[in-house]
Coordinates of C-alpha atoms in Angstrom, one line a residue:
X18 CA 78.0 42.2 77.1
X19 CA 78.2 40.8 81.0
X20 CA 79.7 43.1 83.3
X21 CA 82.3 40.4 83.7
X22 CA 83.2 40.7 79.9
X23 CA 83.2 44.5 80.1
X24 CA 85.8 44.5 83.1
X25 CA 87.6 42.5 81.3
X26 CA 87.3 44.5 78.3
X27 CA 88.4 47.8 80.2
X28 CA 91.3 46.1 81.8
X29 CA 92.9 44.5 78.4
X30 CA 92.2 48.1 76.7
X31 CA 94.1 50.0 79.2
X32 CA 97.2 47.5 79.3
X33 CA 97.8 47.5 76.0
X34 CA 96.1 51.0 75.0
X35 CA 97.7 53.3 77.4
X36 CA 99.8 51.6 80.4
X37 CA 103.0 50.5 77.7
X38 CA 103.1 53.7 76.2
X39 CA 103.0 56.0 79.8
X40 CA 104.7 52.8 81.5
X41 CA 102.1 53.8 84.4
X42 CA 99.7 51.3 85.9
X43 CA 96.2 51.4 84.8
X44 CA 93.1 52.7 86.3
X45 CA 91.1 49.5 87.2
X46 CA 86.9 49.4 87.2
X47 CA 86.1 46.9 90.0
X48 CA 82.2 47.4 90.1
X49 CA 79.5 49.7 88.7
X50 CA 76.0 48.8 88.9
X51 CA 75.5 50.2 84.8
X52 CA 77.9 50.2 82.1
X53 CA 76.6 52.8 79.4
X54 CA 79.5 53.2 75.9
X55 CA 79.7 56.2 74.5
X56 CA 81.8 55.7 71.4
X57 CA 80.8 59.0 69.9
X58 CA 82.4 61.0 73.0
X59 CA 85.1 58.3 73.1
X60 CA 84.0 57.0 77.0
X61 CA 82.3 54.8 79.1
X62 CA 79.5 55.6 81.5
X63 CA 79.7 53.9 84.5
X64 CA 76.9 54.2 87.2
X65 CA 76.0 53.1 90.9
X66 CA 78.4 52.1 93.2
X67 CA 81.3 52.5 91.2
X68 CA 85.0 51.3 92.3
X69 CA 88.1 51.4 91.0
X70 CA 91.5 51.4 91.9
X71 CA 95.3 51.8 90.4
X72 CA 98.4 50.8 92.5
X73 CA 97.9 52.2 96.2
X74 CA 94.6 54.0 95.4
X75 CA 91.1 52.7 95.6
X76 CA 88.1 55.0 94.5
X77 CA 84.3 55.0 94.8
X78 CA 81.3 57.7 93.2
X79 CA 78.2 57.4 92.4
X80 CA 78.6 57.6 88.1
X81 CA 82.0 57.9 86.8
X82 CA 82.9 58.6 83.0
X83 CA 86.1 56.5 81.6
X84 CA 87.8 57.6 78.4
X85 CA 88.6 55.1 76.3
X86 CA 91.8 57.1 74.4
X87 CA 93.5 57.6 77.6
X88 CA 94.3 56.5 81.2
X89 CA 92.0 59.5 82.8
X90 CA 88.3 59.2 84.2
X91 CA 85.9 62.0 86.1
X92 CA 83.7 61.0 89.2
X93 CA 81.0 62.5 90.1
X94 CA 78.9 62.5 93.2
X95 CA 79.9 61.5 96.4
X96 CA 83.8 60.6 95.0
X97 CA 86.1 59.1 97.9
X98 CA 89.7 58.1 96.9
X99 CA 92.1 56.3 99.7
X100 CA 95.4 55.9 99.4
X101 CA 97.4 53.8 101.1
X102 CA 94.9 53.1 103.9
X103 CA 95.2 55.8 105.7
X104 CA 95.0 59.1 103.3
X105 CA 91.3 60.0 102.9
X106 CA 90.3 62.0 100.2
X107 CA 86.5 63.1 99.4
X108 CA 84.1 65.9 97.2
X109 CA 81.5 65.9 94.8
X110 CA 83.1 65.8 91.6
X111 CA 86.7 64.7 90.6
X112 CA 88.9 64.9 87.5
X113 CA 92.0 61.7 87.9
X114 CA 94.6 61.6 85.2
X115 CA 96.1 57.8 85.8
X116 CA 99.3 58.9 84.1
X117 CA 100.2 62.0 86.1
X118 CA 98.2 60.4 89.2
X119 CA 97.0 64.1 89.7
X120 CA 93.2 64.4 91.2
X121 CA 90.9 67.4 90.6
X122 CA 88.6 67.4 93.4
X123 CA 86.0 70.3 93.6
X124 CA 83.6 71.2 96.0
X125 CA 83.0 70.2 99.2
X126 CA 86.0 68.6 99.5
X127 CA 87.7 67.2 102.9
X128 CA 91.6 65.5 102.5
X129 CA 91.8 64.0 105.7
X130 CA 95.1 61.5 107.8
X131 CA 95.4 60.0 110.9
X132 CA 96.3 63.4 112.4
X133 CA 94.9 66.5 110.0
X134 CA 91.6 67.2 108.1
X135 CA 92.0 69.5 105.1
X136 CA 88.7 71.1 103.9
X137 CA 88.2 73.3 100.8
X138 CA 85.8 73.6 97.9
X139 CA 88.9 73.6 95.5
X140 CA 92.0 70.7 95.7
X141 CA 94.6 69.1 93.1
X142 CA 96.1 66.2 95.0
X143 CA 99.1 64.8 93.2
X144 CA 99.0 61.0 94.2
X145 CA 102.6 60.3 93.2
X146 CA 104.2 62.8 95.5
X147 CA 101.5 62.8 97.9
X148 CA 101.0 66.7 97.7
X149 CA 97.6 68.0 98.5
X150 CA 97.0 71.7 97.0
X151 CA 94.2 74.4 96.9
X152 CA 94.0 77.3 96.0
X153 CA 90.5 79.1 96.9
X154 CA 90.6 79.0 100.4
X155 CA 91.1 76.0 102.9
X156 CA 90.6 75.4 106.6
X157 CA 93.1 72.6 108.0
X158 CA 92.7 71.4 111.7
X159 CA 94.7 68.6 113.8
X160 CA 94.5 68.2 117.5
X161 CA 95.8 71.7 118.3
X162 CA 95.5 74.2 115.8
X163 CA 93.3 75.1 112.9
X164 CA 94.6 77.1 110.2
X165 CA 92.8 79.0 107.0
X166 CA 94.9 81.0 103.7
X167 CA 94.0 81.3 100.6
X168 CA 96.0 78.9 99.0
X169 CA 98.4 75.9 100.9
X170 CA 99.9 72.6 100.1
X171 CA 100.1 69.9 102.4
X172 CA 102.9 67.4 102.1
X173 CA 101.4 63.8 103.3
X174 CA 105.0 62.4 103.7
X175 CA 106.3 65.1 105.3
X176 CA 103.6 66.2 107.5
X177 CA 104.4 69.5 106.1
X178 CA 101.7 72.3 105.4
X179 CA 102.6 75.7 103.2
X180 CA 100.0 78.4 103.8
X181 CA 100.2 81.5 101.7
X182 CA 98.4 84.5 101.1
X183 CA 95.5 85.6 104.5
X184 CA 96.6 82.9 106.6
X185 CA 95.0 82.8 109.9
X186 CA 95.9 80.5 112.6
X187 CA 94.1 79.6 115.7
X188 CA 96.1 78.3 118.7
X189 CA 95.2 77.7 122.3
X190 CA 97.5 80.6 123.5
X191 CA 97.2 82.6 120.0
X192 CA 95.5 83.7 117.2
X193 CA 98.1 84.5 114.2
X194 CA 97.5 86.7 110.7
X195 CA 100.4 86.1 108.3
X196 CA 101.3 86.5 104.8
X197 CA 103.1 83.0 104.6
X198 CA 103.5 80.5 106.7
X199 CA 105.1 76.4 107.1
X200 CA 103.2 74.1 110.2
X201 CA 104.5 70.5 110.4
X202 CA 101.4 68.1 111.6
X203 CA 103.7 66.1 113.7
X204 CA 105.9 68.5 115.6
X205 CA 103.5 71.4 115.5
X206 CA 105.9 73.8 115.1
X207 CA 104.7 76.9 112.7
X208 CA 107.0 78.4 110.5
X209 CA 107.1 82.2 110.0
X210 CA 108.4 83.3 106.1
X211 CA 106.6 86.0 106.1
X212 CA 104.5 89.1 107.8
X213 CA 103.1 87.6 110.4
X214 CA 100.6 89.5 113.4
X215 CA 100.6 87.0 116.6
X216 CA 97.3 88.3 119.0
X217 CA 97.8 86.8 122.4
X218 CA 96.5 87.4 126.4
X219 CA 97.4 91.0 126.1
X220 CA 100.4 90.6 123.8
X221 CA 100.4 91.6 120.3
X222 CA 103.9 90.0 118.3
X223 CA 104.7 90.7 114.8
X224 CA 107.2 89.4 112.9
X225 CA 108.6 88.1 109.6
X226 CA 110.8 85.6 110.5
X227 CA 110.8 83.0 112.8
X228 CA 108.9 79.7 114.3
X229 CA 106.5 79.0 116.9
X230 CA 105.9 75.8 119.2
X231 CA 102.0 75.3 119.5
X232 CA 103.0 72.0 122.0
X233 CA 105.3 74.3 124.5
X234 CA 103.8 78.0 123.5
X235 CA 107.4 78.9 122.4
X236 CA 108.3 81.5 120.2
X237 CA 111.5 82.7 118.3
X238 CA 111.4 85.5 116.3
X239 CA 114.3 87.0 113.8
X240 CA 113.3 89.9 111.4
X241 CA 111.4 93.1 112.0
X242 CA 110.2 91.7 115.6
X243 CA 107.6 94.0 117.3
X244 CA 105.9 93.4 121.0
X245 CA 103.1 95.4 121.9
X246 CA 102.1 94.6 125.8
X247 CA 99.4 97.3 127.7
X248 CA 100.9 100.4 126.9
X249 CA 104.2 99.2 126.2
X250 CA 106.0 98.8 122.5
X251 CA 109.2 96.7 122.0
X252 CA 111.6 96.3 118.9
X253 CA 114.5 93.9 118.7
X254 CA 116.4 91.8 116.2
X255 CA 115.5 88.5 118.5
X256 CA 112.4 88.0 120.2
X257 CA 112.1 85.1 122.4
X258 CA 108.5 84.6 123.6
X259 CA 108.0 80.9 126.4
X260 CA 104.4 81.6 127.2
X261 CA 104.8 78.9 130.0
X262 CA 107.4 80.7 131.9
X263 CA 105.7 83.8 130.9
X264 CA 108.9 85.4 129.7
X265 CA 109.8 87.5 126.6
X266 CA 113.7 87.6 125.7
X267 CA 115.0 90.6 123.6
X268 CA 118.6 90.8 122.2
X269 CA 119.9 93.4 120.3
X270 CA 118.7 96.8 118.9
X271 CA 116.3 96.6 121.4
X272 CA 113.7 99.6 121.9
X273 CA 110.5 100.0 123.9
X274 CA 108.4 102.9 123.8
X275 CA 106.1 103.6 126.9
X276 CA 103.1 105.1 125.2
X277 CA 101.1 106.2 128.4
X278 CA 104.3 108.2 130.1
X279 CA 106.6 109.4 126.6
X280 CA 109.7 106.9 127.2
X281 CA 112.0 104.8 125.6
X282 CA 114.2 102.0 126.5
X283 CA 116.9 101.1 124.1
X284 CA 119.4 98.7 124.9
X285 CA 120.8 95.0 123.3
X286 CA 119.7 91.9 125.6
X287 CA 116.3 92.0 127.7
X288 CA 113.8 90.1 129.1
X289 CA 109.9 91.0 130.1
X290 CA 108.0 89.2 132.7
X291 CA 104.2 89.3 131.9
X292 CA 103.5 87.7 135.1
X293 CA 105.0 89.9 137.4
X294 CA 105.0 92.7 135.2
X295 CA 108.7 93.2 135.1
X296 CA 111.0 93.7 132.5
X297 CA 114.5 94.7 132.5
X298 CA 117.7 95.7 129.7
X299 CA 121.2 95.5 130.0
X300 CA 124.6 96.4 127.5
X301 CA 124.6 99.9 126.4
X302 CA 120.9 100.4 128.2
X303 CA 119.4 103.9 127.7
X304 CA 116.3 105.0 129.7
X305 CA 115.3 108.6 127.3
X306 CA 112.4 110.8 129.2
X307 CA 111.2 112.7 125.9
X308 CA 110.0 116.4 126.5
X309 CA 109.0 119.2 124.5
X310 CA 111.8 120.9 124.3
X311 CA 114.5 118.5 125.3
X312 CA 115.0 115.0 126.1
X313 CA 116.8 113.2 128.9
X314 CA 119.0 110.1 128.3
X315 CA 119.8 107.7 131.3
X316 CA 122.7 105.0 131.6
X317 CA 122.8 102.6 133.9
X318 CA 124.7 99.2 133.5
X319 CA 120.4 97.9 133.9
X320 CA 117.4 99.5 133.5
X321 CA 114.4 97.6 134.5
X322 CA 110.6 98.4 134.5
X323 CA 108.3 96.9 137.4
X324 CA 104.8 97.7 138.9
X325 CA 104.1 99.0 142.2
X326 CA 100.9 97.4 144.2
X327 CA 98.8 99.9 142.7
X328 CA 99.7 98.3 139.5
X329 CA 101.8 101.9 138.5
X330 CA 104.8 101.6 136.5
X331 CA 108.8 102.0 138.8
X332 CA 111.4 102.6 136.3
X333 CA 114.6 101.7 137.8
X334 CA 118.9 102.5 136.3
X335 CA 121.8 101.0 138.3
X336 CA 125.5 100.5 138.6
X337 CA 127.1 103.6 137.3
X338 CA 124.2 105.6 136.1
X339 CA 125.3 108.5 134.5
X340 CA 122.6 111.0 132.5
X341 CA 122.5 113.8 130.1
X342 CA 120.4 116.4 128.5
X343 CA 121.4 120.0 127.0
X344 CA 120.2 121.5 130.1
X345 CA 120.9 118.6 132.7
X346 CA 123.7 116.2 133.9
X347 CA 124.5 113.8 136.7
X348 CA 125.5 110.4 137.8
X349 CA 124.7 108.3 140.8
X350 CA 124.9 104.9 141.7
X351 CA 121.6 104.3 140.9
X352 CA 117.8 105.9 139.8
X353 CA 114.8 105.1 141.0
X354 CA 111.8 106.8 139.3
X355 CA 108.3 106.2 140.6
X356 CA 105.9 107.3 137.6
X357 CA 102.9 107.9 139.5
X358 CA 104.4 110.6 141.7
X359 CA 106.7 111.7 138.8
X360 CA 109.6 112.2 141.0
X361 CA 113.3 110.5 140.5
X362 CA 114.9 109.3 143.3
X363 CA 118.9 109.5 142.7
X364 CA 121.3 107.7 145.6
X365 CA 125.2 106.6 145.9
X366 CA 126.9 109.7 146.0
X367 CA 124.7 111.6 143.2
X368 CA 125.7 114.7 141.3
X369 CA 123.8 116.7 139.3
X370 CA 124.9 119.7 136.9
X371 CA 122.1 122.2 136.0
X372 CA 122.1 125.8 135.0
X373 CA 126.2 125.7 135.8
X374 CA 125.7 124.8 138.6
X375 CA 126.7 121.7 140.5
X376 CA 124.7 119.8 143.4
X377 CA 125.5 117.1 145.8
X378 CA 124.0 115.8 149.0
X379 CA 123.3 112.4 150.4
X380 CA 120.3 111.5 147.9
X381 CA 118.7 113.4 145.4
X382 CA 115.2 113.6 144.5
X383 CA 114.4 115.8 141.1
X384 CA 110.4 116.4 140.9
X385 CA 108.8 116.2 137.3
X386 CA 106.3 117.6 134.9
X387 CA 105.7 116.5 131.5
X388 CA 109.2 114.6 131.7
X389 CA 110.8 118.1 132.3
X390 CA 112.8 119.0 135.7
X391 CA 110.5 121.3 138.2
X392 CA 112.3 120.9 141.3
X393 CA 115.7 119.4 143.3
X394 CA 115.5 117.9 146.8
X395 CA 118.9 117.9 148.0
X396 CA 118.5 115.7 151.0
X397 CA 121.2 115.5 154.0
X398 CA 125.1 117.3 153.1
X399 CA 123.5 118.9 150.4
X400 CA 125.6 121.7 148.8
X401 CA 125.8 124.0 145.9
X402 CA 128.7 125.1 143.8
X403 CA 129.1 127.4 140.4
X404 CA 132.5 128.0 139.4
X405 CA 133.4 131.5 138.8
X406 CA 137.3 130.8 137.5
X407 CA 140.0 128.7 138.1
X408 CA 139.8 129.4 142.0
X409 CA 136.6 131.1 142.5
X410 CA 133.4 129.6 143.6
X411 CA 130.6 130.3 144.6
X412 CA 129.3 128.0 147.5
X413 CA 125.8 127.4 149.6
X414 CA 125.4 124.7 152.0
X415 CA 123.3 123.3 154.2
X416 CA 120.9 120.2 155.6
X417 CA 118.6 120.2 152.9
X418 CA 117.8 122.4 150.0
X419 CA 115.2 122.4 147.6
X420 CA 116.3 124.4 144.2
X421 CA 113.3 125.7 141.9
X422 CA 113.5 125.5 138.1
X423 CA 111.5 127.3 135.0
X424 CA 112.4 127.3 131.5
X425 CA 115.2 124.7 132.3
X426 CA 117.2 126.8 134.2
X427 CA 118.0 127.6 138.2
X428 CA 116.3 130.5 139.0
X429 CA 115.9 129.8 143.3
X430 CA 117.3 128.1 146.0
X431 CA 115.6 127.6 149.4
X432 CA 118.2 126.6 152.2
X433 CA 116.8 124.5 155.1
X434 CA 118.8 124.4 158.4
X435 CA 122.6 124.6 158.8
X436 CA 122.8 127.0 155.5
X437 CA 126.4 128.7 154.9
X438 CA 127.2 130.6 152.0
X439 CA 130.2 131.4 150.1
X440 CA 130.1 133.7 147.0
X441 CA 131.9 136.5 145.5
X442 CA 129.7 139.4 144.8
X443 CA 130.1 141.6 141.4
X444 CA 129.6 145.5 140.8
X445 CA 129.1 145.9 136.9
X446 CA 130.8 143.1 136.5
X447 CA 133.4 143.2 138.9
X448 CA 133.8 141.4 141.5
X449 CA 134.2 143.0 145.0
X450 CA 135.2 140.6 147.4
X451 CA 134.4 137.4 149.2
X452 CA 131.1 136.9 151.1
X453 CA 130.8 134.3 153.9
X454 CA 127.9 134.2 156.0
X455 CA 125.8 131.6 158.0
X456 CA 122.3 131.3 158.3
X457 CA 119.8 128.4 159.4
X458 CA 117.5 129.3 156.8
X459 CA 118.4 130.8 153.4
X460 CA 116.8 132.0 150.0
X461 CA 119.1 132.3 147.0
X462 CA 117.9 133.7 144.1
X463 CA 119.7 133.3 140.7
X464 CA 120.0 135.1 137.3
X465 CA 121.7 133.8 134.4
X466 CA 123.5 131.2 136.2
X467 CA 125.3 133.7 138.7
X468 CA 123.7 134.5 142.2
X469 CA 121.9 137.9 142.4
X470 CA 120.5 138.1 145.4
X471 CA 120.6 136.3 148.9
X472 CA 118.1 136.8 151.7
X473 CA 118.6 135.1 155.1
X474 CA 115.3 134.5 156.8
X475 CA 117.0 134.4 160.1
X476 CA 120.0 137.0 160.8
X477 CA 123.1 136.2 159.5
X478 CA 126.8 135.9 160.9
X479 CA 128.9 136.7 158.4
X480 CA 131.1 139.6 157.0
X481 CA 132.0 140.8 153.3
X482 CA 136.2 140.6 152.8
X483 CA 138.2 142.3 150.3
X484 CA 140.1 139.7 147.8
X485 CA 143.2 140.6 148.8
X486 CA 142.5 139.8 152.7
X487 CA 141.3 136.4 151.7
X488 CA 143.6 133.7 152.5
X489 CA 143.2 130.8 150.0
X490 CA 142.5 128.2 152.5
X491 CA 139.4 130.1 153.3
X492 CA 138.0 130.1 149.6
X493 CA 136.1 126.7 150.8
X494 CA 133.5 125.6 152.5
X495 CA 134.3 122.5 154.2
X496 CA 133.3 119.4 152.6
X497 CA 133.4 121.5 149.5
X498 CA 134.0 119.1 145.9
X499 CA 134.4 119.9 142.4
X500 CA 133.8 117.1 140.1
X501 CA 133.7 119.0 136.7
X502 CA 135.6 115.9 134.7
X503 CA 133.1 113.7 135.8
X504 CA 130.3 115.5 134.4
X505 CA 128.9 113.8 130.9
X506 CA 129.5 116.6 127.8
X507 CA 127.0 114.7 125.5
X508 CA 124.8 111.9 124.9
X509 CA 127.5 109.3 124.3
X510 CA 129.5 110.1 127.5
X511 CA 126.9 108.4 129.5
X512 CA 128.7 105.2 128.7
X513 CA 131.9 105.9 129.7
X514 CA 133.3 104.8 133.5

């Protein structure tokens, strides 16, 4: 039999054998170099520089086998099928089923278009929906990325690739570890369905949720969104990360943890500057210095994080920054707290409450340790008062003061220039008239939350009254205030005005 014959052989069998019954065009040998029949196995062997082709597809290998009961052939060596012109599909050895137009392709195998190359040793490629999947490991790689899982499925029309199961994905900002993930070859936009890890410059994301712009380095993330950046940690419902502007948006829920210095920001809409190594959050922002034995919580309408030259973190709270912790309160204007010299800077009319006592004075400074309160600087119109009843208080006053903490409570005050005092002494418990006395310099010590004792470095001018000599307009020091309903009773009265 010619070749010519046996072509024509092939062709008549599989029109009238197979193609009416499936209705599906037949696979058609163009050129072998051998023809071997095999009617005990029921094929044909075809050998050297074998083609063939049905509808859209034209394929070459080296030998081929074609069954003669069925529409269905296996190529071996060297197999390349093309669809279409312009989908490339290669390996060693490949099973095609004309009906179903599904491919088997094993082992080195490479599915490559105008814009992708697919590799794996393992790939079904259904031909009718143009659907390329494998399913023991495959690298894909376009202009931008390249991507690796375990198993994926490439959609030729769509340009659409589903990764699943240890997908890795190298960008030119990122390298991303996800569970499951959807990249389109054309817009380059990955899809986030699943756990996902993002490693950037620096930045660490994770999310499970969300998409990411490999063209513009835009990110938007939706469901358990983390951001760790140097020694900072960051939760929020929505993360927006534009690596070109350098800016990460957070809106709601939001909480960062600074690891290095025990603190947490919590608020619902913020942004983070990696450039300049700002960040800041606004609406119902909370600043919390976590100690051993208590915590403070800070309001401010914004809280913002920035670094000095030195590259050392300034926490910042203001507008109406108010503040609470079981042994602390106060509000101010605004907070300024430089972590490297562990001191917070209050101005605009602050007050602080602390072991029943209440301070004021121009600006504020309270020194810490280990996020707990070691010492006030009351700086300029600094004053001291602790209520006693409804109309007794005790007073000090003076240019500055410096007030000494342990434990969490006021135990001394040191009075520097100008220092008055007004306080109502106590035998056993009662109290035995009104003491007024003025002093440039003045040490005031303090025992559960009542003066004890008073030592005036320099020699006092002053007198001890009874009660009932004392007139009520001289029950004040000038300037004196008492601003008791401002002061915050508990975490949540931070936010009120």
């Amino acid at each position: 039999m010619t070749i010519k014959a046996l072509f024509l052989f092939i062709c008549l069998w599989g029109i009238f054998g197979v193609a009416e019954a499936q209705k599906k065009a037949v696979i058609k040998i163009q050129h072998a170099d051998f023809y071997k029949p095999e009617p005990a196995l029921k094929r044909n062997k075809l050998i050297g520089h074998v083609k063939l082709t049905q509808d859209n597809m034209v394929m070459s290998c080296d030998s081929l086998y074609q069954y003669s009961d069925s529409n269905y052939v296996e190529a071996f060596g060297r197999v390349h099928a093309i669809q279409n012109d312009s989908l490339h599909l290669w390996g060693d050895y490949m099973i095609y089923d004309g009906n179903s137009q599904l491919a088997k392709v094993r082992k080195h195998v490479v599915m490559q278009d105008p814009t992708v190359t697919l590799t794996t040793d393992f790939l079904d490629y259904d031909a009718n929906g143009r659907i390329g999947y494998y399913f023991n490991s495959g690298t894909l790689k376009d202009s931008l990325n390249t991507l690796v899982s375990d198993r994926g499925y490439y959609y030729t029309t769509t340009h659409d690739m589903f990764f699943k199961d240890s997908v890795k994905v190298h960008t030119p900002d990122y390298t991303m570890y996800s569970d499951t993930l959807i990249y389109n070859t054309d817009t380059k936009i990955i899809r986030i369905t699943g756990p996902t890890t993002i490693y950037g410059d620096r930045r660490t994301l994770y999310s499970e949720n969300g998409w990411y712009n490999s063209l513009t380095s835009h990110a938007e993330l939706y469901r358990n969104n983390a951001l760790t950046y140097n020694e900072y940690i960051a939760y929020a419902d929505t993360l927006v990360v534009d690596s070109l502007t350098s800016t990460a948006v957070m809106k709601n829920n939001i909480h960062m943890y600074d690891t290095v210095n025990n603190i947490v920001v919590e608020g619902n809409y913020g942004e983070v500057l990696k450039n300049n190594d700002y960040a800041f959050i606004t609406d119902r922002a909370v600043l919390t210095l976590v100690g051993k034995q208590d915590s403070l919580f800070i309001h401010g309408d914004t809280l913002s994080v920035s670094k000095d030259s030195a590259g050392n973190s300034i926490m910042k709270a203001y507008y109406a920054t108010r503040f609470f912790s079981r042994d602390l309160q106060g509000l101010c204007d605004s907070m300024v707290f430089p972590v490297a010299d562990s001191t917070i800077h209050l101005v605009g009319m602050p007050i602080v409450w602390a072991s029943g006592n209440q301070m004021t004075a121009t600006h504020i400074d309270m020194l810490m340790a280990n996020n707990t309160i070691k010492e006030f600087h009351l700086n300029e119109k600094s004053m001291i008062v602790n209520q006693i009843d409804s109309t007794k208080y005790n007073q000090i006053k003076g240019r500055d003061m410096v007030g000494h903490m342990r434990g969490n409570e006021l135990y001394l005050v040191d009075v520097n220039g100008n220092g008055e005092t007004l306080y109502y002494p106590d035998d056993k418990g009662v109290i035995i008239g009104m003491n007024k006395a003025i002093s440039s310099y003045i040490k005031i010590y303090i025992e559960n939350r009542r003066v004890k004792d008073i030592i005036f470095i320099q020699k006092p001018d002053g007198n001890l009254n009874p009660l009932f000599l004392v007139k009520p307009e001289d029950m004040r020091l000038r300037d004196f205030q008492w601003h008791i309903e401002k002061k915050p009773l508990d975490k949540e009265a931070i936010f009120l005005k």
